[in-house]
């Protein structure tokens, strides 16, 4: 059991890290570093017993902390690192939970010149369309994957500590280069979010939207679930990973143009092949996650 | 309790109609009309007790039947109506479960010259990504919406009978013009299916697909669930409703092109507005379905 955990940004993910750490008795004390405009959320986190205290001042928040977990939207990470820099401890372990890793590493390089040896970028592949500390779940990371994107500058001690930290929260930890992480996540997470947001926005602006939504079935509900995700978080992710997202989005647009052609030509055979291929590919996906 | 129900096409939907009718004791006997190539599925339906008998010959299948429910993929409905035409009964009630109504009405007009007074097109807004009679569920229609698209030629008696039939299976029955139905369903069902099929096909063809699928989370699983749907059924729906689907797909492509622009320009404000609008629109959808 270590002494003090500091969470920067106590939303869905930060709150879940805190409550998971508490439930598994990893540390004695949990504090949050937050902003004055998040007062209500910080009070709520304390009221729920997820944190013991909160601070607006980075110095007080990180003082004697063993682990510091940055769980803000990725667009805020550079500012957070700049704040933490003045109080940086060489003995503490720093990690983050951002959904894009290239941008986090770039932010660290900007602030520190190079990524500090004891800052290990990480991304838990877990979440929910709900946001805020009320959605925090101590078992959010249980049996989920967590990706570490290590850097040559990282100390072995920090890498091991971050891996152990997440394993103790129940995650299965893997490691890959940041660029590869960002490409994979663009495909399976960022693009689906953009599609769900776009479709719901488009339908929501139609005059007949009430009727459209009224006759939507379970398929639509599941398909659009991620469109209920936090807009700030997703704006930041999309902007931070636009390099990977744009080519994929353009590739998908080509494929949709192909489907428009098939429909206009009533090209039954090609459409059937495409749907059959997709149906089988999803089965491969299901087989994969059941392993 | 009526005497005999005949189901044409005992897959997920046809099988669910049969087992729902049996569970609610709506009729004494349930038979299926099928094709020789579906022998295995027909035998399975009888083995499961979902039907009492099956026939390849339409004359035997519909003989003395009170209700005939056509539950084949929509592309097969014209051929089914042509087969039923020789044995058409003026006292029986005919309905279907097709996801596109304009195409079903066109098929009936082609076969009969006009839609028969006792054939009422209908569409249960219920389903599953699973297919075949093994996926049949006696409660599939419980608390779900069912849309009837009545025609001027329909008898009031047939309209009432079809409405009562579906209400007895637990559905909440609404009525709207076929063209309107097809526009609404293109938006909430056909377009999402096309997007899910396209994305999974695109990712499934990538070299790194195993890794992509390995690090996909719950969001991806829900978003792509409908890509596991039956390819034949969905090929037929997309071809039958291409008139409504194509303009919506083109509209969505414009919106995706807009997002590509926002990402390339790092246009944080517009992207945030779009995601916020979508987030709120989905909340309106959730409020709507909870009513």
Coordinates of C-alpha atoms in Angstrom, one line a residue:
Chain A
X1 CA 0.0 0.0 0.0
X2 CA 1.5 3.4 -1.0
X3 CA 0.7 6.6 0.7
X4 CA -0.9 9.2 -1.5
X5 CA -2.6 9.2 -4.9
X6 CA -3.3 12.5 -6.7
X7 CA -5.9 12.5 -9.5
X8 CA -5.9 15.5 -11.9
X9 CA -9.4 15.8 -13.3
X10 CA -12.0 13.8 -11.3
X11 CA -14.5 12.9 -14.1
X12 CA -15.7 9.5 -15.2
X13 CA -12.1 8.2 -15.7
X14 CA -10.3 10.0 -12.9
X15 CA -13.2 9.2 -10.5
X16 CA -13.1 5.6 -11.5
X17 CA -9.3 5.4 -11.0
X18 CA -9.8 6.9 -7.5
X19 CA -12.6 4.6 -6.5
X20 CA -10.9 1.6 -8.0
X21 CA -7.7 2.4 -6.0
X22 CA -9.8 2.9 -2.9
X23 CA -11.7 -0.3 -3.3
X24 CA -8.5 -2.3 -3.8
X25 CA -6.8 -0.5 -0.9
X26 CA -3.8 0.6 -3.0
X27 CA -3.2 3.8 -1.0
X28 CA -3.9 5.6 2.2
X29 CA -5.0 8.9 0.8
X30 CA -6.6 10.2 -2.5
X31 CA -6.6 13.8 -3.4
X32 CA -7.8 15.6 -6.5
X33 CA -6.3 18.6 -8.4
X34 CA -9.1 20.5 -10.0
X35 CA -10.2 23.9 -11.3
X36 CA -12.4 26.4 -9.5
X37 CA -15.1 26.0 -12.2
X38 CA -15.3 22.3 -11.3
X39 CA -16.1 23.0 -7.6
X40 CA -19.4 21.2 -7.7
X41 CA -17.9 18.1 -9.2
X42 CA -15.0 18.2 -6.7
X43 CA -17.4 18.5 -3.8
X44 CA -19.5 15.7 -5.2
X45 CA -16.4 13.5 -5.4
X46 CA -15.6 14.2 -1.8
X47 CA -19.2 13.7 -0.8
X48 CA -19.2 10.3 -2.5
X49 CA -16.0 9.4 -0.6
X50 CA -14.1 8.9 -3.9
X51 CA -11.5 11.5 -2.8
X52 CA -10.4 12.7 0.6
X53 CA -9.6 16.3 -0.4
X54 CA -9.3 18.5 -3.4
X55 CA -7.0 21.4 -4.2
X56 CA -6.8 24.1 -6.8
X57 CA -3.1 24.6 -6.1
X58 CA -0.8 22.0 -7.8
X59 CA 1.8 22.3 -5.1
X60 CA -0.5 21.2 -2.3
X61 CA -2.1 18.5 -4.4
X62 CA 1.0 16.7 -5.4
X63 CA 2.9 17.2 -2.2
X64 CA 4.3 13.8 -1.0
X65 CA 2.1 12.1 -3.6
X66 CA 3.5 8.7 -4.8
X67 CA 1.3 8.5 -7.9
X68 CA -0.1 11.3 -10.0
X69 CA -2.7 10.3 -12.6
X70 CA -3.7 13.0 -15.2
X71 CA -7.3 12.2 -16.3
X72 CA -8.3 15.5 -18.0
X73 CA -9.4 15.8 -21.6
X74 CA -6.3 15.5 -23.8
X75 CA -6.5 19.1 -24.9
X76 CA -5.8 20.2 -21.3
X77 CA -2.8 17.9 -20.6
X78 CA -0.1 20.4 -21.8
X79 CA -1.4 23.0 -19.4
X80 CA -1.6 20.5 -16.6
X81 CA 2.0 19.3 -17.2
X82 CA 3.1 23.0 -17.3
X83 CA 1.5 23.4 -13.9
X84 CA 3.0 20.2 -12.5
X85 CA 6.5 21.0 -13.8
X86 CA 7.2 23.5 -11.0
X87 CA 6.5 20.9 -8.4
X88 CA 7.9 17.9 -10.3
X89 CA 9.1 15.1 -8.0
X90 CA 11.7 12.7 -9.3
X91 CA 10.5 10.0 -6.9
X92 CA 6.8 10.1 -7.7
X93 CA 5.3 8.2 -10.7
X94 CA 3.3 10.1 -13.3
X95 CA 0.9 8.7 -15.8
X96 CA -2.2 9.8 -17.8
X97 CA -5.3 8.3 -19.2
X98 CA -5.6 10.2 -22.5
X99 CA -7.2 8.5 -25.6
X100 CA -4.5 9.9 -27.9
X101 CA -0.8 9.3 -27.0
X102 CA 1.1 11.2 -29.7
X103 CA -0.4 14.5 -28.5
X104 CA 0.4 13.7 -24.9
X105 CA 4.0 12.9 -25.7
X106 CA 4.2 16.1 -27.8
X107 CA 2.8 18.1 -24.8
X108 CA 5.4 16.6 -22.4
X109 CA 8.2 17.3 -24.8
X110 CA 7.0 20.9 -25.2
X111 CA 6.9 21.4 -21.4
X112 CA 10.0 19.5 -20.4
X113 CA 12.1 19.4 -23.5
X114 CA 11.9 15.6 -23.4
X115 CA 9.5 13.2 -21.7
X116 CA 10.4 12.9 -18.0
X117 CA 11.8 9.4 -17.1
X118 CA 9.0 9.0 -14.5
X119 CA 6.0 10.0 -16.8
X120 CA 4.6 7.0 -18.5
X121 CA 1.8 7.7 -21.0
X122 CA -1.1 5.2 -20.7
X123 CA -4.6 4.7 -22.0
X124 CA -7.2 2.5 -20.4
X125 CA -9.5 1.0 -23.1
X126 CA -12.6 1.5 -20.9
X127 CA -15.2 4.1 -20.6
X128 CA -18.8 4.9 -20.8
X129 CA -21.0 7.4 -22.6
X130 CA -21.7 8.9 -19.2
X131 CA -19.4 11.6 -17.8
X132 CA -18.7 13.3 -14.5
X133 CA -17.8 11.8 -11.2
X134 CA -21.3 10.4 -10.6
X135 CA -20.6 7.9 -13.4
X136 CA -17.4 6.7 -11.7
X137 CA -17.2 3.0 -11.3
X138 CA -14.6 1.1 -9.2
X139 CA -14.7 -1.8 -11.6
X140 CA -14.4 0.2 -14.8
X141 CA -11.0 -1.2 -15.6
X142 CA -11.6 -4.7 -14.4
X143 CA -10.8 -7.2 -17.2
X144 CA -10.2 -4.3 -19.6
X145 CA -7.1 -3.7 -21.7
X146 CA -4.7 -0.9 -20.9
X147 CA -2.1 0.3 -23.3
X148 CA 1.2 1.8 -22.2
X149 CA 3.2 3.7 -24.9
X150 CA 6.7 3.7 -23.4
X151 CA 9.4 6.0 -24.5
X152 CA 13.2 5.5 -24.6
X153 CA 13.5 8.1 -21.8
X154 CA 11.3 6.2 -19.4
X155 CA 13.0 4.5 -16.5
X156 CA 12.4 0.8 -16.1
X157 CA 11.2 1.5 -12.5
X158 CA 8.5 3.9 -13.7
X159 CA 7.3 1.5 -16.5
X160 CA 7.1 -1.4 -14.0
X161 CA 5.3 0.8 -11.4
X162 CA 2.7 2.0 -13.9
X163 CA 2.1 -1.5 -15.2
X164 CA 1.6 -2.8 -11.7
X165 CA -0.7 0.1 -10.8
X166 CA -3.1 -0.7 -13.7
X167 CA -2.9 -4.4 -13.1
X168 CA -3.9 -3.9 -9.5
X169 CA -7.0 -2.0 -10.9
X170 CA -7.8 -5.2 -12.8
X171 CA -6.5 -4.2 -16.3
X172 CA -4.6 -6.4 -18.7
X173 CA -1.6 -4.2 -19.7
X174 CA -0.1 -4.2 -23.1
X175 CA 2.6 -2.0 -24.6
X176 CA 3.0 -0.5 -28.1
X177 CA 4.5 2.6 -29.8
X178 CA 2.4 5.7 -29.5
X179 CA 1.9 6.1 -33.2
X180 CA 0.6 2.6 -33.5
X181 CA -1.8 3.2 -30.6
X182 CA -3.2 6.3 -32.3
X183 CA -3.7 4.5 -35.6
X184 CA -5.5 1.6 -34.0
X185 CA -7.7 3.8 -31.7
X186 CA -8.6 6.0 -34.6
X187 CA -10.1 3.0 -36.4
X188 CA -12.0 1.4 -33.5
X189 CA -12.9 4.3 -31.3
X190 CA -12.5 7.8 -32.9
X191 CA -14.1 7.1 -36.3
X192 CA -17.2 5.3 -34.7
X193 CA -17.6 8.3 -32.4
X194 CA -17.5 10.7 -35.3
X195 CA -20.0 8.7 -37.2
X196 CA -22.4 8.5 -34.3
X197 CA -22.1 12.2 -33.5
X198 CA -22.6 13.1 -37.2
X199 CA -25.6 10.9 -37.8
X200 CA -27.4 12.0 -34.6
X201 CA -26.6 15.7 -35.4
X202 CA -27.9 15.3 -38.9
X203 CA -31.2 13.6 -37.8
X204 CA -31.6 15.9 -34.9
X205 CA -31.7 18.9 -37.2
X206 CA -34.5 17.4 -39.3
X207 CA -38.1 18.7 -38.9
X208 CA -39.4 15.2 -38.4
X209 CA -36.8 14.4 -35.7
X210 CA -39.5 13.5 -33.1
X211 CA -41.0 11.0 -35.4
X212 CA -37.7 9.7 -36.5
X213 CA -36.6 9.1 -32.9
X214 CA -40.0 7.7 -32.0
X215 CA -39.7 4.8 -34.4
X216 CA -36.0 4.1 -33.8
X217 CA -35.3 0.6 -32.5
X218 CA -32.7 -1.1 -30.4
X219 CA -30.2 -1.0 -33.3
X220 CA -30.3 2.8 -33.4
X221 CA -30.0 3.1 -29.7
X222 CA -26.8 1.0 -29.5
X223 CA -25.4 2.5 -32.7
X224 CA -25.7 6.0 -31.3
X225 CA -24.9 5.3 -27.6
X226 CA -21.4 6.9 -28.0
X227 CA -23.0 10.1 -29.4
X228 CA -24.0 10.7 -25.7
X229 CA -20.3 11.0 -24.9
X230 CA -18.7 14.1 -23.5
X231 CA -18.3 16.8 -26.3
X232 CA -15.2 18.4 -24.7
X233 CA -13.4 15.1 -24.4
X234 CA -14.2 14.1 -27.9
X235 CA -13.4 17.4 -29.5
X236 CA -10.0 17.2 -27.9
X237 CA -9.4 13.6 -29.1
X238 CA -10.4 14.4 -32.6
X239 CA -8.3 17.5 -32.9
X240 CA -5.3 15.7 -31.2
X241 CA -5.5 12.7 -33.5
X242 CA -6.6 14.3 -36.7
X243 CA -3.6 13.0 -38.6
X244 CA -4.8 9.4 -38.1
X245 CA -8.5 10.2 -38.3
X246 CA -8.7 12.2 -41.5
X247 CA -7.2 9.5 -43.9
X248 CA -9.6 6.9 -42.4
X249 CA -12.6 9.2 -42.7
X250 CA -11.7 9.8 -46.3
X251 CA -11.3 6.1 -46.9
X252 CA -14.7 5.5 -45.4
X253 CA -16.2 8.3 -47.6
X254 CA -14.9 6.5 -50.6
X255 CA -16.6 3.3 -49.5
X256 CA -19.9 5.1 -48.9
X257 CA -19.6 6.6 -52.3
X258 CA -19.2 3.0 -53.6
X259 CA -22.4 1.9 -51.8
X260 CA -24.3 4.9 -53.3
X261 CA -23.1 3.5 -56.7
X262 CA -24.2 0.0 -55.9
X263 CA -27.6 1.3 -54.8
X264 CA -28.1 3.4 -57.9
X265 CA -27.1 0.5 -60.1
X266 CA -29.1 -1.9 -58.1
X267 CA -25.9 -4.0 -57.9
X268 CA -27.2 -6.8 -55.8
X269 CA -24.2 -9.1 -56.0
X270 CA -21.5 -6.6 -54.9
X271 CA -23.7 -5.3 -52.1
X272 CA -24.3 -8.8 -50.9
X273 CA -20.6 -9.6 -50.9
X274 CA -19.8 -6.4 -49.0
X275 CA -22.5 -7.1 -46.3
X276 CA -21.4 -10.8 -46.1
X277 CA -17.7 -9.8 -45.7
X278 CA -18.7 -7.3 -42.9
X279 CA -20.8 -9.9 -41.2
X280 CA -17.9 -12.4 -41.1
X281 CA -15.4 -9.7 -40.1
X282 CA -17.5 -8.8 -37.1
X283 CA -17.7 -12.5 -36.2
X284 CA -13.8 -12.5 -36.2
X285 CA -14.0 -9.5 -33.9
X286 CA -16.4 -11.3 -31.5
X287 CA -14.2 -14.4 -31.6
X288 CA -11.2 -12.2 -30.8
X289 CA -12.7 -10.5 -27.7
X290 CA -14.0 -13.8 -26.4
X291 CA -10.5 -15.2 -26.2
Chain B
X1 CA -58.6 -18.1 -30.8
X2 CA -58.5 -18.6 -34.5
X3 CA -57.7 -21.8 -36.3
X4 CA -54.7 -21.7 -38.5
X5 CA -51.7 -19.4 -38.9
X6 CA -49.4 -19.7 -41.9
X7 CA -45.9 -18.2 -41.8
X8 CA -44.0 -17.7 -45.0
X9 CA -40.3 -17.7 -44.1
X10 CA -39.6 -19.0 -40.6
X11 CA -36.4 -17.0 -39.8
X12 CA -35.9 -14.7 -36.8
X13 CA -39.0 -12.7 -37.5
X14 CA -41.3 -15.4 -38.8
X15 CA -40.2 -17.7 -36.1
X16 CA -40.8 -15.1 -33.5
X17 CA -44.3 -14.4 -34.8
X18 CA -45.1 -18.1 -34.6
X19 CA -43.7 -18.6 -31.1
X20 CA -45.4 -15.4 -29.9
X21 CA -48.7 -16.5 -31.3
X22 CA -48.3 -19.9 -29.7
X23 CA -47.3 -18.5 -26.3
X24 CA -50.3 -16.3 -26.4
X25 CA -52.6 -19.1 -27.6
X26 CA -53.9 -17.0 -30.6
X27 CA -54.4 -20.1 -32.8
X28 CA -54.8 -23.8 -32.9
X29 CA -52.3 -24.6 -35.6
X30 CA -49.2 -23.0 -37.1
X31 CA -47.7 -24.1 -40.4
X32 CA -44.8 -22.7 -42.4
X33 CA -44.4 -22.3 -46.1
X34 CA -40.8 -22.6 -47.1
X35 CA -38.4 -23.6 -49.8
X36 CA -36.6 -26.9 -50.2
X37 CA -33.2 -25.3 -49.6
X38 CA -34.5 -24.2 -46.1
X39 CA -35.2 -27.8 -45.1
X40 CA -32.8 -27.7 -42.2
X41 CA -34.3 -24.5 -40.8
X42 CA -37.9 -25.8 -41.3
X43 CA -37.1 -29.1 -39.5
X44 CA -35.5 -27.1 -36.7
X45 CA -38.6 -24.9 -36.4
X46 CA -40.8 -28.0 -36.0
X47 CA -38.3 -29.7 -33.6
X48 CA -38.4 -26.5 -31.4
X49 CA -42.2 -26.7 -31.5
X50 CA -42.5 -23.3 -33.1
X51 CA -44.5 -24.7 -36.0
X52 CA -46.7 -27.8 -36.3
X53 CA -45.9 -28.6 -39.9
X54 CA -44.1 -27.2 -43.0
X55 CA -45.0 -27.2 -46.7
X56 CA -43.2 -26.5 -49.9
X57 CA -46.5 -26.3 -51.7
X58 CA -48.4 -23.0 -51.2
X59 CA -51.8 -24.6 -51.7
X60 CA -51.3 -27.0 -48.8
X61 CA -49.7 -24.3 -46.6
X62 CA -52.5 -21.7 -46.9
X63 CA -55.4 -24.1 -47.0
X64 CA -58.0 -23.0 -44.4
X65 CA -55.5 -20.6 -42.9
X66 CA -57.1 -17.5 -41.2
X67 CA -53.8 -15.5 -41.1
X68 CA -51.0 -15.5 -43.5
X69 CA -47.8 -13.6 -42.4
X70 CA -45.1 -13.1 -45.0
X71 CA -41.8 -12.9 -43.2
X72 CA -39.2 -13.4 -46.0
X73 CA -36.5 -10.9 -47.0
X74 CA -38.3 -8.1 -48.9
X75 CA -36.6 -9.0 -52.2
X76 CA -38.6 -12.3 -52.1
X77 CA -42.0 -10.9 -51.4
X78 CA -43.1 -10.4 -55.0
X79 CA -42.3 -14.1 -55.8
X80 CA -44.2 -15.1 -52.6
X81 CA -47.3 -13.1 -53.5
X82 CA -47.2 -14.5 -57.1
X83 CA -47.2 -18.0 -55.5
X84 CA -50.0 -17.2 -53.1
X85 CA -52.1 -15.5 -55.8
X86 CA -53.4 -18.8 -57.2
X87 CA -54.7 -19.8 -53.8
X88 CA -55.8 -16.4 -52.6
X89 CA -58.6 -16.6 -50.1
X90 CA -60.9 -13.6 -49.7
X91 CA -61.8 -14.5 -46.1
X92 CA -58.2 -14.9 -44.8
X93 CA -56.1 -12.0 -43.6
X94 CA -52.7 -11.4 -45.1
X95 CA -49.9 -9.3 -43.8
X96 CA -46.1 -9.0 -44.0
X97 CA -43.1 -7.9 -41.8
X98 CA -40.9 -6.3 -44.4
X99 CA -38.7 -3.4 -43.4
X100 CA -39.5 -1.4 -46.6
X101 CA -43.2 -0.8 -47.4
X102 CA -43.1 1.0 -50.7
X103 CA -41.4 -2.0 -52.4
X104 CA -43.9 -4.5 -50.8
X105 CA -46.9 -2.4 -52.1
X106 CA -45.3 -2.2 -55.6
X107 CA -44.8 -6.0 -55.5
X108 CA -48.5 -6.5 -54.6
X109 CA -49.6 -4.1 -57.3
X110 CA -47.5 -5.9 -59.9
X111 CA -49.0 -9.3 -58.9
X112 CA -52.6 -8.3 -58.3
X113 CA -53.0 -5.1 -60.4
X114 CA -53.9 -3.4 -57.0
X115 CA -53.2 -4.2 -53.4
X116 CA -55.8 -6.8 -52.3
X117 CA -58.4 -5.6 -49.8
X118 CA -57.2 -8.2 -47.2
X119 CA -53.4 -7.7 -47.5
X120 CA -52.3 -5.1 -45.0
X121 CA -48.5 -4.2 -45.2
X122 CA -46.9 -4.0 -41.7
X123 CA -43.5 -3.7 -40.2
X124 CA -42.6 -4.6 -36.6
X125 CA -39.9 -2.3 -35.3
X126 CA -38.1 -5.2 -33.6
X127 CA -35.3 -7.5 -34.4
X128 CA -31.9 -8.7 -33.5
X129 CA -28.5 -9.0 -35.2
X130 CA -29.1 -12.8 -35.0
X131 CA -30.9 -14.7 -37.7
X132 CA -32.6 -18.0 -38.3
X133 CA -35.3 -19.8 -36.3
X134 CA -32.9 -20.5 -33.4
X135 CA -33.0 -16.8 -32.7
X136 CA -36.8 -16.7 -32.5
X137 CA -38.2 -15.1 -29.4
X138 CA -41.8 -15.2 -28.3
X139 CA -41.4 -11.8 -26.7
X140 CA -39.6 -10.1 -29.6
X141 CA -42.6 -7.8 -30.3
X142 CA -43.6 -7.2 -26.7
X143 CA -43.7 -3.4 -26.0
X144 CA -42.3 -2.7 -29.4
X145 CA -43.8 -0.5 -32.1
X146 CA -45.5 -1.9 -35.2
X147 CA -46.2 0.3 -38.2
X148 CA -49.1 -0.5 -40.5
X149 CA -49.0 1.3 -43.8
X150 CA -52.7 1.1 -44.9
X151 CA -53.9 1.6 -48.5
X152 CA -57.2 3.0 -49.7
X153 CA -58.1 -0.5 -51.1
X154 CA -57.8 -2.2 -47.7
X155 CA -61.0 -3.3 -46.0
X156 CA -61.7 -1.9 -42.6
X157 CA -62.1 -5.5 -41.4
X158 CA -58.6 -6.5 -42.6
X159 CA -57.1 -3.4 -41.0
X160 CA -58.7 -4.1 -37.7
X161 CA -57.8 -7.7 -37.8
X162 CA -54.1 -7.0 -38.5
X163 CA -54.0 -4.3 -35.8
X164 CA -55.5 -6.7 -33.3
X165 CA -53.2 -9.5 -34.3
X166 CA -50.1 -7.5 -33.6
X167 CA -51.5 -6.0 -30.4
X168 CA -52.1 -9.5 -29.2
X169 CA -48.4 -10.2 -29.8
X170 CA -47.7 -7.2 -27.5
X171 CA -46.9 -4.5 -30.0
X172 CA -48.1 -0.9 -29.9
X173 CA -49.6 -0.3 -33.4
X174 CA -49.3 3.0 -35.3
X175 CA -50.3 3.8 -38.8
X176 CA -48.6 6.0 -41.5
X177 CA -48.3 6.3 -45.2
X178 CA -45.8 3.8 -46.8
X179 CA -43.6 6.6 -48.2
X180 CA -43.3 8.2 -44.8
X181 CA -42.4 4.9 -43.2
X182 CA -39.6 4.3 -45.7
X183 CA -38.2 7.8 -45.1
X184 CA -38.2 7.4 -41.3
X185 CA -36.7 3.9 -41.4
X186 CA -34.0 4.9 -43.8
X187 CA -32.8 7.4 -41.3
X188 CA -32.9 5.3 -38.1
X189 CA -32.3 1.9 -39.4
X190 CA -31.1 1.5 -42.9
X191 CA -28.3 4.2 -42.8
X192 CA -26.9 3.0 -39.4
X193 CA -26.8 -0.6 -40.8
X194 CA -24.9 0.7 -43.9
X195 CA -22.4 2.6 -41.8
X196 CA -21.8 -0.3 -39.5
X197 CA -21.4 -2.8 -42.4
X198 CA -19.0 -0.3 -44.2
X199 CA -16.8 0.4 -41.2
X200 CA -16.4 -3.2 -40.3
X201 CA -15.7 -4.2 -43.9
X202 CA -13.1 -1.5 -44.2
X203 CA -11.3 -2.4 -41.0
X204 CA -11.7 -6.2 -41.6
X205 CA -9.7 -5.7 -44.8
X206 CA -6.8 -4.0 -43.1
X207 CA -3.6 -6.1 -42.4
X208 CA -3.6 -5.1 -38.8
X209 CA -7.3 -6.1 -38.3
X210 CA -6.5 -8.6 -35.5
X211 CA -4.8 -5.9 -33.5
X212 CA -7.5 -3.4 -34.4
X213 CA -10.2 -5.7 -33.1
X214 CA -8.2 -6.7 -30.1
X215 CA -8.1 -3.2 -28.7
X216 CA -11.7 -2.3 -29.6
X217 CA -13.8 -1.5 -26.6
X218 CA -17.5 -1.7 -25.7
X219 CA -18.3 1.4 -27.8
X220 CA -17.1 -0.4 -31.0
X221 CA -19.0 -3.6 -30.0
X222 CA -22.3 -1.8 -29.7
X223 CA -21.7 0.4 -32.7
X224 CA -21.0 -2.5 -34.9
X225 CA -23.6 -5.0 -33.5
X226 CA -25.9 -4.4 -36.5
X227 CA -23.0 -5.4 -38.8
X228 CA -23.7 -9.0 -37.7
X229 CA -27.2 -8.8 -39.3
X230 CA -28.3 -11.0 -42.1
X231 CA -26.6 -9.9 -45.4
X232 CA -29.5 -11.2 -47.6
X233 CA -32.1 -9.3 -45.6
X234 CA -30.1 -6.1 -45.6
X235 CA -29.1 -6.3 -49.3
X236 CA -32.8 -6.5 -50.1
X237 CA -33.8 -3.6 -47.8
X238 CA -31.1 -1.4 -49.2
X239 CA -32.0 -2.1 -52.8
X240 CA -35.7 -1.8 -52.1
X241 CA -35.4 1.6 -50.3
X242 CA -32.5 3.1 -52.3
X243 CA -34.6 6.1 -53.2
X244 CA -34.7 7.2 -49.5
X245 CA -31.3 5.9 -48.6
X246 CA -29.1 7.5 -51.3
X247 CA -30.0 11.2 -50.5
X248 CA -29.5 10.6 -46.8
X249 CA -26.1 8.9 -47.4
X250 CA -25.1 11.8 -49.6
X251 CA -26.2 14.3 -46.9
X252 CA -24.1 12.4 -44.4
X253 CA -21.1 12.4 -46.7
X254 CA -21.3 16.1 -46.9
X255 CA -21.3 16.3 -43.1
X256 CA -18.3 14.0 -42.9
X257 CA -16.5 16.2 -45.4
X258 CA -17.3 19.1 -43.1
X259 CA -15.7 17.3 -40.2
X260 CA -12.6 16.5 -42.3
X261 CA -12.4 20.3 -42.9
X262 CA -12.8 21.1 -39.2
X263 CA -10.1 18.6 -38.3
X264 CA -7.7 20.0 -41.0
X265 CA -8.4 23.6 -39.8
X266 CA -8.2 22.5 -36.1
X267 CA -11.6 24.3 -35.8
X268 CA -12.2 23.6 -32.2
X269 CA -15.3 25.7 -31.8
X270 CA -17.4 24.3 -34.7
X271 CA -16.4 20.7 -33.7
X272 CA -17.5 21.3 -30.1
X273 CA -20.8 22.8 -31.2
X274 CA -21.5 19.8 -33.5
X275 CA -20.7 17.2 -30.8
X276 CA -22.7 19.2 -28.2
X277 CA -25.7 19.4 -30.6
X278 CA -25.4 15.6 -31.2
X279 CA -25.1 14.9 -27.5
X280 CA -28.3 16.9 -26.8
X281 CA -30.2 15.4 -29.7
X282 CA -29.4 11.9 -28.5
X283 CA -30.7 12.9 -25.0
X284 CA -34.0 14.0 -26.8
X285 CA -34.1 10.6 -28.4
X286 CA -33.6 8.9 -25.0
X287 CA -36.3 11.1 -23.4
X288 CA -38.6 10.2 -26.3
X289 CA -38.3 6.4 -26.0
X290 CA -38.6 6.5 -22.3
X291 CA -42.1 8.1 -22.6

